[in-house]
Short mmCIF file of N, CA and C in Angstrom, two decimals:
data_model
loop_
_atom_site.label_atom_id
_atom_site.label_comp_id
_atom_site.label_asym_id
_atom_site.label_seq_id
_atom_site.Cartn_x
_atom_site.Cartn_y
_atom_site.Cartn_z
N MET E 1 0.62 -0.98 0.06
CA MET E 1 0.25 -0.20 0.13
C MET E 1 0.92 1.36 0.09
N ASP E 2 0.63 2.39 -0.91
CA ASP E 2 0.93 3.69 -0.91
C ASP E 2 0.49 4.58 0.05
N PHE E 3 1.11 4.58 1.33
CA PHE E 3 0.48 5.25 2.57
C PHE E 3 0.44 7.19 1.84
N ALA E 4 1.43 7.47 1.13
CA ALA E 4 1.32 8.83 0.84
C ALA E 4 0.24 9.10 -0.11
N THR E 5 -0.62 8.24 -0.76
CA THR E 5 -1.75 8.31 -1.22
C THR E 5 -2.88 8.18 -0.58
N LEU E 6 -2.71 7.72 0.70
CA LEU E 6 -4.16 7.46 1.49
C LEU E 6 -4.50 8.72 1.84
N SER E 7 -6.16 8.79 1.21
CA SER E 7 -6.64 10.10 1.41
C SER E 7 -7.54 10.29 1.78
N ALA E 8 -8.59 8.97 2.40
CA ALA E 8 -9.67 8.88 3.35
C ALA E 8 -10.02 7.39 4.02
N LEU E 9 -10.59 6.96 4.66
CA LEU E 9 -11.06 6.13 4.97
C LEU E 9 -12.71 5.77 4.58
N PRO E 10 -12.62 4.46 4.02
CA PRO E 10 -13.80 4.48 3.25
C PRO E 10 -15.37 4.18 4.63
N GLY E 11 -16.20 5.09 4.17
CA GLY E 11 -17.50 5.39 4.92
C GLY E 11 -17.51 6.52 6.12
N ILE E 12 -15.95 6.95 6.58
CA ILE E 12 -16.18 7.81 7.33
C ILE E 12 -15.74 9.29 7.07
N LYS E 13 -17.15 10.12 7.62
CA LYS E 13 -17.30 11.33 7.16
C LYS E 13 -16.59 12.57 8.14
N HIS E 14 -15.95 11.86 9.40
CA HIS E 14 -15.75 13.43 10.28
C HIS E 14 -15.20 12.23 11.61
N VAL E 15 -14.11 12.76 12.08
CA VAL E 15 -13.42 12.31 13.26
C VAL E 15 -13.36 13.47 14.38
N ASP E 16 -13.21 13.07 15.77
CA ASP E 16 -12.82 14.38 16.64
C ASP E 16 -11.45 13.99 16.69
N ASP E 17 -11.46 12.92 17.56
CA ASP E 17 -9.88 12.33 17.93
C ASP E 17 -9.06 11.50 17.02
N VAL E 18 -7.85 11.13 16.94
CA VAL E 18 -7.28 10.09 16.27
C VAL E 18 -5.91 9.47 17.16
N PHE E 19 -6.28 8.02 17.45
CA PHE E 19 -5.13 7.50 18.12
C PHE E 19 -4.56 6.60 17.37
N VAL E 20 -2.78 6.65 17.40
CA VAL E 20 -2.20 5.80 16.48
C VAL E 20 -1.27 5.09 17.26
N ALA E 21 -1.37 3.54 17.22
CA ALA E 21 -0.42 2.57 17.88
C ALA E 21 0.35 1.95 17.28
N LEU E 22 0.57 2.48 16.08
CA LEU E 22 1.31 0.92 14.98
C LEU E 22 2.70 1.16 15.22
N GLY E 23 3.31 0.20 15.60
CA GLY E 23 4.86 -0.01 15.45
C GLY E 23 5.14 -1.31 15.16
N THR E 24 6.27 -1.52 15.08
CA THR E 24 7.12 -2.96 14.89
C THR E 24 8.28 -2.64 15.17
N THR E 25 9.14 -3.59 15.12
CA THR E 25 10.63 -3.94 15.65
C THR E 25 11.36 -3.62 13.90
N LEU E 26 12.48 -3.51 13.99
CA LEU E 26 13.42 -4.33 12.66
C LEU E 26 13.48 -5.21 12.63
N LYS E 27 13.69 -6.46 13.32
CA LYS E 27 13.82 -7.30 13.27
C LYS E 27 12.05 -7.97 12.50
N VAL E 28 11.32 -7.61 13.06
CA VAL E 28 10.13 -7.94 12.60
C VAL E 28 9.73 -7.63 11.31
N ALA E 29 10.00 -6.24 11.12
CA ALA E 29 10.09 -5.88 9.92
C ALA E 29 10.71 -6.12 9.09
N GLY E 30 12.10 -6.63 8.86
CA GLY E 30 12.93 -7.59 8.14
C GLY E 30 13.47 -6.51 7.22
N SER E 31 13.81 -5.17 7.15
CA SER E 31 14.72 -4.28 6.57
C SER E 31 14.12 -2.73 7.24
N GLN E 32 15.30 -2.11 7.24
CA GLN E 32 15.06 -0.77 7.80
C GLN E 32 13.77 0.19 6.79
N ALA E 33 13.69 -0.31 5.69
CA ALA E 33 12.63 0.03 4.59
C ALA E 33 11.30 0.06 4.94
N ALA E 34 10.95 -1.45 5.55
CA ALA E 34 9.89 -1.69 5.65
C ALA E 34 9.54 -1.36 7.39
N PHE E 35 10.33 -1.44 8.00
CA PHE E 35 10.17 -0.49 9.20
C PHE E 35 9.92 1.21 9.13
N ARG E 36 10.32 1.51 8.29
CA ARG E 36 10.20 3.02 8.48
C ARG E 36 8.37 3.36 7.34
N ALA E 37 8.50 2.13 6.10
CA ALA E 37 6.75 2.45 6.12
C ALA E 37 5.89 2.41 7.03
N LEU E 38 6.08 1.52 8.01
CA LEU E 38 4.54 1.24 9.34
C LEU E 38 5.20 2.53 10.14
N ASP E 39 6.54 2.49 10.46
CA ASP E 39 6.67 3.27 11.84
C ASP E 39 6.51 4.84 11.59
N PHE E 40 6.81 4.99 10.28
CA PHE E 40 6.70 6.57 10.04
C PHE E 40 6.00 6.79 8.65
N GLU E 41 5.90 6.31 7.79
CA GLU E 41 5.02 6.66 6.62
C GLU E 41 3.42 6.45 7.09
N ALA E 42 2.84 5.03 7.59
CA ALA E 42 2.09 5.04 7.71
C ALA E 42 1.20 5.76 8.95
N VAL E 43 2.28 5.86 10.11
CA VAL E 43 1.62 6.49 11.00
C VAL E 43 1.25 8.18 10.56
N VAL E 44 2.12 8.69 9.79
CA VAL E 44 2.02 9.85 9.35
C VAL E 44 0.58 9.85 8.39
N ALA E 45 0.26 9.24 7.45
CA ALA E 45 -0.55 8.73 6.15
C ALA E 45 -2.05 8.91 7.53
N LEU E 46 -1.90 7.86 8.37
CA LEU E 46 -2.77 8.15 9.16
C LEU E 46 -3.60 9.39 10.27
N ALA E 47 -2.38 10.01 10.35
CA ALA E 47 -2.61 11.44 11.06
C ALA E 47 -3.25 12.55 10.17
N ARG E 48 -2.58 12.31 8.81
CA ARG E 48 -2.71 13.30 7.95
C ARG E 48 -4.45 12.69 7.53
N VAL E 49 -5.06 11.69 7.39
CA VAL E 49 -6.36 11.39 6.72
C VAL E 49 -7.30 12.14 8.04
N GLY E 50 -6.54 11.87 9.47
CA GLY E 50 -7.62 12.24 10.63
C GLY E 50 -7.92 13.79 10.61
N LYS E 51 -6.32 14.56 10.40
CA LYS E 51 -7.14 15.80 10.23
C LYS E 51 -7.26 16.71 9.04
N ALA E 52 -7.75 15.30 7.88
CA ALA E 52 -8.43 16.12 6.63
C ALA E 52 -9.96 15.38 6.91
N LEU E 53 -10.28 14.54 7.72
CA LEU E 53 -11.50 14.65 8.28
C LEU E 53 -12.00 15.24 9.72
N GLY E 54 -11.13 16.14 9.87
CA GLY E 54 -11.56 17.06 11.16
C GLY E 54 -11.09 17.11 12.31
N ALA E 55 -10.48 16.17 12.65
CA ALA E 55 -9.72 15.57 14.01
C ALA E 55 -8.75 17.06 14.60
N THR E 56 -8.91 17.37 15.80
CA THR E 56 -8.08 18.40 16.18
C THR E 56 -7.01 18.13 17.10
N LYS E 57 -7.26 16.71 17.57
CA LYS E 57 -6.38 15.86 18.64
C LYS E 57 -5.85 14.60 18.51
N LEU E 58 -4.50 14.03 18.26
CA LEU E 58 -3.79 13.35 17.99
C LEU E 58 -3.15 12.53 18.77
N GLY E 59 -3.22 11.51 19.45
CA GLY E 59 -2.57 10.62 20.19
C GLY E 59 -1.82 9.32 19.70
N VAL E 60 -0.43 9.60 20.07
CA VAL E 60 0.29 8.45 18.96
C VAL E 60 1.21 7.65 20.16
N VAL E 61 1.54 6.68 20.08
CA VAL E 61 2.34 6.02 20.92
C VAL E 61 3.88 5.84 20.07
N SER E 62 4.89 6.21 20.66
CA SER E 62 6.42 6.58 20.01
C SER E 62 7.01 5.12 20.88
N ALA E 63 8.46 6.41 20.99
CA ALA E 63 9.33 5.30 22.20
C ALA E 63 10.11 6.10 22.82
N MET E 64 10.45 5.70 23.61
CA MET E 64 11.34 6.13 24.61
C MET E 64 12.62 6.43 23.76
N GLY E 65 13.25 7.47 23.94
CA GLY E 65 14.31 7.95 22.99
C GLY E 65 14.28 8.37 21.53
N ALA E 66 13.17 8.64 21.47
CA ALA E 66 12.83 9.27 19.87
C ALA E 66 13.51 10.26 20.06
N SER E 67 14.39 11.07 18.74
CA SER E 67 14.88 11.82 18.41
C SER E 67 15.49 12.15 16.73
N PRO E 68 14.61 12.92 16.43
CA PRO E 68 15.65 12.62 14.64
C PRO E 68 16.85 13.11 14.71
N ALA E 69 17.67 13.38 15.44
CA ALA E 69 19.20 13.57 15.67
C ALA E 69 19.71 12.08 15.85
N SER E 70 19.19 11.06 16.25
CA SER E 70 19.53 10.09 17.20
C SER E 70 20.68 9.24 15.95
N LYS E 71 21.77 8.61 16.48
CA LYS E 71 22.39 7.79 15.49
C LYS E 71 21.93 6.65 15.40
N VAL E 72 20.99 5.85 16.32
CA VAL E 72 20.18 4.86 16.80
C VAL E 72 18.98 5.03 15.47
N PHE E 73 19.11 3.88 14.58
CA PHE E 73 17.99 4.09 13.07
C PHE E 73 16.29 4.26 13.81
N TYR E 74 16.22 3.32 14.95
CA TYR E 74 14.98 3.21 15.14
C TYR E 74 14.51 4.26 16.11
N ASN E 75 15.50 4.96 17.05
CA ASN E 75 14.97 6.25 17.66
C ASN E 75 14.94 7.09 16.67
N ARG E 76 15.57 7.60 15.78
CA ARG E 76 15.97 8.67 14.74
C ARG E 76 14.57 8.37 13.93
N VAL E 77 13.68 7.31 13.80
CA VAL E 77 12.89 7.21 12.51
C VAL E 77 11.85 7.71 13.46
N LYS E 78 11.61 7.17 14.75
CA LYS E 78 10.57 7.59 15.82
C LYS E 78 10.72 9.23 15.96
N GLY E 79 11.98 9.86 15.95
CA GLY E 79 11.94 11.36 16.26
C GLY E 79 11.57 11.79 15.20
N GLU E 80 11.74 11.52 13.84
CA GLU E 80 11.48 12.18 12.37
C GLU E 80 9.75 12.03 12.51
N MET E 81 9.45 10.80 13.31
CA MET E 81 7.48 10.62 12.64
C MET E 81 7.22 11.82 13.40
N GLU E 82 7.70 12.11 14.94
CA GLU E 82 7.31 13.01 15.71
C GLU E 82 7.10 14.39 14.91
N GLN E 83 8.45 14.48 14.16
CA GLN E 83 8.59 15.96 13.75
C GLN E 83 7.72 16.12 12.59
N ALA E 84 7.33 15.13 11.85
CA ALA E 84 6.25 15.21 10.88
C ALA E 84 4.67 15.24 11.45
N LEU E 85 4.68 14.87 12.47
CA LEU E 85 3.53 14.79 13.35
C LEU E 85 2.98 16.42 13.54
N ALA E 86 4.05 16.85 14.31
CA ALA E 86 3.78 18.26 14.77
C ALA E 86 3.65 19.21 13.98
N ARG E 87 4.32 19.11 12.14
CA ARG E 87 3.85 19.96 11.32
C ARG E 87 2.67 19.60 10.74
N LEU E 88 1.45 18.66 11.21
CA LEU E 88 0.44 18.75 10.84
C LEU E 88 -0.40 19.79 11.10
N GLY E 89 -0.17 20.24 12.42
CA GLY E 89 -1.06 21.08 13.25
C GLY E 89 -1.95 21.03 13.87
N TYR E 90 -2.38 19.66 14.58
CA TYR E 90 -2.95 19.47 15.30
C TYR E 90 -3.08 20.47 16.88
N GLN E 91 -4.23 21.24 16.92
CA GLN E 91 -4.57 21.37 18.37
C GLN E 91 -3.76 21.01 19.29
N VAL E 92 -3.89 19.38 19.61
CA VAL E 92 -3.46 18.76 20.60
C VAL E 92 -2.65 17.47 20.10
N LEU E 93 -1.38 17.61 20.42
CA LEU E 93 -0.86 16.10 20.16
C LEU E 93 -0.08 15.56 21.28
N ILE E 94 -0.42 14.43 21.33
CA ILE E 94 -0.06 13.48 22.69
C ILE E 94 1.08 12.63 22.13
N LEU E 95 2.38 12.24 22.36
CA LEU E 95 3.24 11.58 22.47
C LEU E 95 3.92 10.45 23.53
N ALA E 96 3.20 9.63 23.44
CA ALA E 96 3.23 8.48 24.75
C ALA E 96 5.03 7.80 24.11
N ARG E 97 5.56 8.39 25.00
CA ARG E 97 7.03 7.03 24.67
C ARG E 97 7.66 6.14 26.05
N PRO E 98 6.53 5.02 25.76
CA PRO E 98 6.88 4.14 26.73
C PRO E 98 8.37 3.80 26.92
N SER E 99 8.57 2.97 28.39
CA SER E 99 9.90 2.08 27.83
C SER E 99 9.69 1.14 27.44
N LEU E 100 9.89 -0.35 28.46
CA LEU E 100 9.69 -1.44 27.83
C LEU E 100 7.82 -2.05 27.95
N LEU E 101 7.52 -2.36 27.17
CA LEU E 101 6.11 -2.61 26.94
C LEU E 101 6.03 -3.93 27.13
N VAL E 102 4.80 -4.11 27.99
CA VAL E 102 4.53 -5.50 28.47
C VAL E 102 2.97 -5.90 28.58
N GLY E 103 2.99 -7.04 28.16
CA GLY E 103 1.77 -7.77 28.00
C GLY E 103 1.55 -8.90 27.62
N ASN E 104 0.12 -9.55 27.49
CA ASN E 104 0.00 -11.02 27.08
C ASN E 104 0.74 -11.30 25.47
N ARG E 105 1.60 -11.77 25.33
CA ARG E 105 1.83 -12.17 23.94
C ARG E 105 1.26 -13.01 23.24
N ASP E 106 0.60 -14.08 23.90
CA ASP E 106 0.11 -15.40 23.81
C ASP E 106 -1.37 -14.88 23.28
N ALA E 107 -1.70 -13.67 23.93
CA ALA E 107 -3.24 -13.37 23.98
C ALA E 107 -2.98 -12.81 22.18
N LEU E 108 -1.89 -12.27 21.83
CA LEU E 108 -1.82 -11.52 20.61
C LEU E 108 -1.20 -12.16 19.58
N GLY E 109 -1.32 -13.82 20.12
CA GLY E 109 -0.51 -14.70 18.88
C GLY E 109 1.34 -14.12 18.31
N GLN E 110 1.66 -13.77 19.65
CA GLN E 110 2.82 -13.24 19.12
C GLN E 110 4.16 -14.46 20.06
N ALA E 111 5.02 -14.59 18.94
CA ALA E 111 6.06 -15.42 19.55
C ALA E 111 6.53 -15.02 20.98
N ALA E 112 6.95 -16.04 21.82
CA ALA E 112 7.66 -15.83 23.34
C ALA E 112 8.96 -15.12 22.92
N ARG E 113 9.35 -14.32 23.77
CA ARG E 113 11.06 -13.61 23.65
C ARG E 113 11.83 -13.42 25.07
N PRO E 114 12.33 -14.88 25.02
CA PRO E 114 13.28 -14.84 25.81
C PRO E 114 13.72 -14.04 26.78
N ALA E 115 14.63 -13.33 25.76
CA ALA E 115 15.49 -11.88 26.23
C ALA E 115 14.24 -11.05 27.02
N GLU E 116 13.08 -11.10 26.75
CA GLU E 116 12.24 -9.88 26.94
C GLU E 116 11.96 -10.67 28.70
N LYS E 117 11.61 -11.71 28.63
CA LYS E 117 11.20 -12.31 29.96
C LYS E 117 12.48 -11.71 31.06
N LEU E 118 13.36 -12.34 30.67
CA LEU E 118 15.13 -12.14 31.51
C LEU E 118 14.98 -10.95 32.17
N GLY E 119 14.78 -9.69 31.02
CA GLY E 119 14.82 -8.63 31.43
C GLY E 119 13.84 -7.87 32.01
N LEU E 120 12.69 -8.68 31.99
CA LEU E 120 11.57 -8.18 33.12
C LEU E 120 11.84 -8.86 34.45
N LEU E 121 12.27 -9.99 34.31
CA LEU E 121 12.67 -10.66 35.55
C LEU E 121 13.67 -9.75 36.31
N ALA E 122 14.66 -9.12 35.47
CA ALA E 122 15.86 -8.44 36.22
C ALA E 122 15.16 -7.06 36.60
N MET E 123 14.21 -6.64 35.95
CA MET E 123 13.61 -5.79 36.25
C MET E 123 12.68 -5.24 37.54
N THR E 124 12.00 -6.69 37.76
CA THR E 124 11.51 -6.85 38.72
C THR E 124 12.43 -6.99 40.25
N LEU E 125 13.46 -7.49 40.11
CA LEU E 125 14.15 -7.84 40.87
C LEU E 125 14.86 -6.58 41.41
N PHE E 126 15.37 -5.40 40.63
CA PHE E 126 15.86 -4.52 40.64
C PHE E 126 15.06 -3.23 40.61
N LYS E 127 13.72 -3.23 41.21
CA LYS E 127 12.48 -2.16 40.87
C LYS E 127 12.89 -1.43 41.77
N PRO E 128 13.34 -1.26 42.81
CA PRO E 128 13.20 0.05 43.67
C PRO E 128 14.58 0.73 43.28
N LEU E 129 15.73 0.32 42.66
CA LEU E 129 16.67 0.72 41.97
C LEU E 129 16.44 1.94 40.82
N ILE E 130 15.29 1.38 39.98
CA ILE E 130 14.78 1.55 38.61
C ILE E 130 14.03 2.77 38.68
N PRO E 131 14.48 3.92 38.28
CA PRO E 131 13.69 5.43 37.67
C PRO E 131 12.37 4.69 37.74
N ALA E 132 11.29 5.37 37.85
CA ALA E 132 9.94 5.01 37.06
C ALA E 132 10.02 5.47 35.80
N ASN E 133 10.24 6.03 35.15
CA ASN E 133 10.63 6.39 33.40
C ASN E 133 11.24 5.17 32.86
N TYR E 134 11.86 4.46 33.39
CA TYR E 134 12.56 3.34 32.74
C TYR E 134 12.08 2.18 33.12
N ARG E 135 10.87 1.95 34.16
CA ARG E 135 10.26 0.49 34.44
C ARG E 135 9.39 0.52 33.35
N PRO E 136 9.35 -1.13 32.93
CA PRO E 136 8.30 -1.55 32.29
C PRO E 136 7.01 -1.00 32.60
N VAL E 137 6.05 -1.12 31.32
CA VAL E 137 4.82 -0.30 31.48
C VAL E 137 3.79 -1.51 30.48
N ALA E 138 2.36 -1.49 31.14
CA ALA E 138 1.43 -2.21 30.20
C ALA E 138 0.95 -2.00 29.19
N ALA E 139 0.44 -2.26 28.21
CA ALA E 139 0.61 -1.64 26.94
C ALA E 139 -1.34 -0.95 27.50
N ALA E 140 -1.79 -1.55 28.19
CA ALA E 140 -3.19 -0.89 28.72
C ALA E 140 -2.75 0.20 29.43
N GLN E 141 -2.09 0.22 30.47
CA GLN E 141 -1.77 1.50 30.89
C GLN E 141 -1.34 2.56 29.97
N VAL E 142 -0.81 2.06 28.79
CA VAL E 142 -0.08 3.32 27.51
C VAL E 142 -1.47 3.83 27.07
N ALA E 143 -2.54 2.69 26.70
CA ALA E 143 -3.30 3.34 25.90
C ALA E 143 -4.46 4.12 26.96
N ASN E 144 -4.90 3.82 28.19
CA ASN E 144 -5.46 4.23 28.86
C ASN E 144 -4.97 6.28 29.41
N ALA E 145 -3.42 5.79 29.61
CA ALA E 145 -2.95 7.23 29.35
C ALA E 145 -2.79 7.80 28.22
N LEU E 146 -2.62 7.64 27.34
CA LEU E 146 -3.02 8.56 25.93
C LEU E 146 -4.25 8.92 26.10
N LEU E 147 -5.20 7.66 25.96
CA LEU E 147 -6.62 8.35 25.87
C LEU E 147 -6.94 9.73 26.98
N SER E 148 -6.60 9.47 28.36
CA SER E 148 -6.74 10.66 29.17
C SER E 148 -6.40 11.80 28.93
N ALA E 149 -4.71 11.72 28.57
CA ALA E 149 -4.14 12.79 28.21
C ALA E 149 -4.66 13.88 26.56
N VAL E 150 -4.94 13.15 25.90
CA VAL E 150 -5.76 13.47 24.58
C VAL E 150 -7.02 14.30 25.24
N HIS E 151 -7.66 13.82 26.01
CA HIS E 151 -9.16 14.27 26.42
C HIS E 151 -8.82 15.45 27.79
N SER E 152 -7.68 15.17 28.23
CA SER E 152 -7.68 16.41 29.34
C SER E 152 -6.64 17.84 28.95
N THR E 153 -6.19 17.71 27.40
CA THR E 153 -5.34 18.74 27.10
C THR E 153 -5.92 19.57 26.31
N GLU E 154 -6.37 20.66 26.32
CA GLU E 154 -6.75 21.92 25.28
C GLU E 154 -5.80 22.27 24.33
N HIS E 155 -4.43 22.38 24.46
CA HIS E 155 -3.69 22.69 23.33
C HIS E 155 -2.01 22.46 23.76
N GLY E 156 -1.67 22.34 22.42
CA GLY E 156 0.16 22.13 22.26
C GLY E 156 0.10 20.70 22.16
N THR E 157 1.59 20.25 22.42
CA THR E 157 2.57 19.07 22.69
C THR E 157 2.60 18.83 24.02
N ARG E 158 2.09 17.27 24.16
CA ARG E 158 2.88 16.81 25.48
C ARG E 158 3.31 15.63 25.17
N VAL E 159 4.32 15.24 25.63
CA VAL E 159 4.90 14.22 25.84
C VAL E 159 4.58 13.16 27.32
N LEU E 160 4.43 11.90 27.37
CA LEU E 160 3.72 11.29 28.21
C LEU E 160 5.13 10.12 28.57
N LEU E 161 5.91 9.96 29.49
CA LEU E 161 6.90 8.87 29.84
C LEU E 161 6.13 8.06 30.66
N SER E 162 6.73 6.74 30.73
CA SER E 162 6.54 5.52 31.50
C SER E 162 5.96 5.93 32.97
N GLY E 163 6.66 6.84 33.67
CA GLY E 163 6.37 7.16 34.74
C GLY E 163 4.76 7.25 35.06
N GLU E 164 4.98 8.58 34.42
CA GLU E 164 3.35 9.41 34.15
C GLU E 164 2.23 7.87 33.94
N MET E 165 2.76 7.14 33.00
CA MET E 165 1.69 5.96 32.26
C MET E 165 1.26 5.05 33.51
N GLN E 166 2.09 4.82 34.59
CA GLN E 166 2.02 3.60 35.36
C GLN E 166 1.18 4.05 36.40
N ALA E 167 0.97 5.96 36.67
CA ALA E 167 0.35 5.92 37.36
C ALA E 167 -1.17 5.87 37.00
N ILE E 168 -1.70 5.78 35.76
CA ILE E 168 -2.76 5.46 35.61
C ILE E 168 -3.29 3.88 35.14
N ILE E 169 -4.46 3.76 35.78
CA ILE E 169 -4.98 2.44 36.21
C ILE E 169 -6.45 1.74 34.96
#
């Protein structure tokens, strides 16, 4: 699909708010080009469609460390995506930047990730020593925090980090 030519979603005439939680990993995407197509092009295309349909508020799940100046490809693409979204001129832009996302991979039909399980175990053991913004956060908490922030923010751009998202149940 050519995301640049995506102009509208069939049957939808108007939207108030747009939420985008698309994302993948370089390994799953298979190439930098495929990763960029999903984590930049698709996200920006969906945000453009929402804007064209009248939305004034946009909530997006990005990534911790997102920066267009990053030497790390993943973080650079996320940062470039955030910049592109800011240029769209939404009245409200909320960027959720979770640390390690946790959830039930089996329920999503995703393969187990042994290194992730080991990392989560280590983080659990050392939780008192790990700052809140670096602790794992449940995907449901990210969604709830994003929804709350979009609806409670009247104007401007706001970045949500994991520590703030963990406070939302």
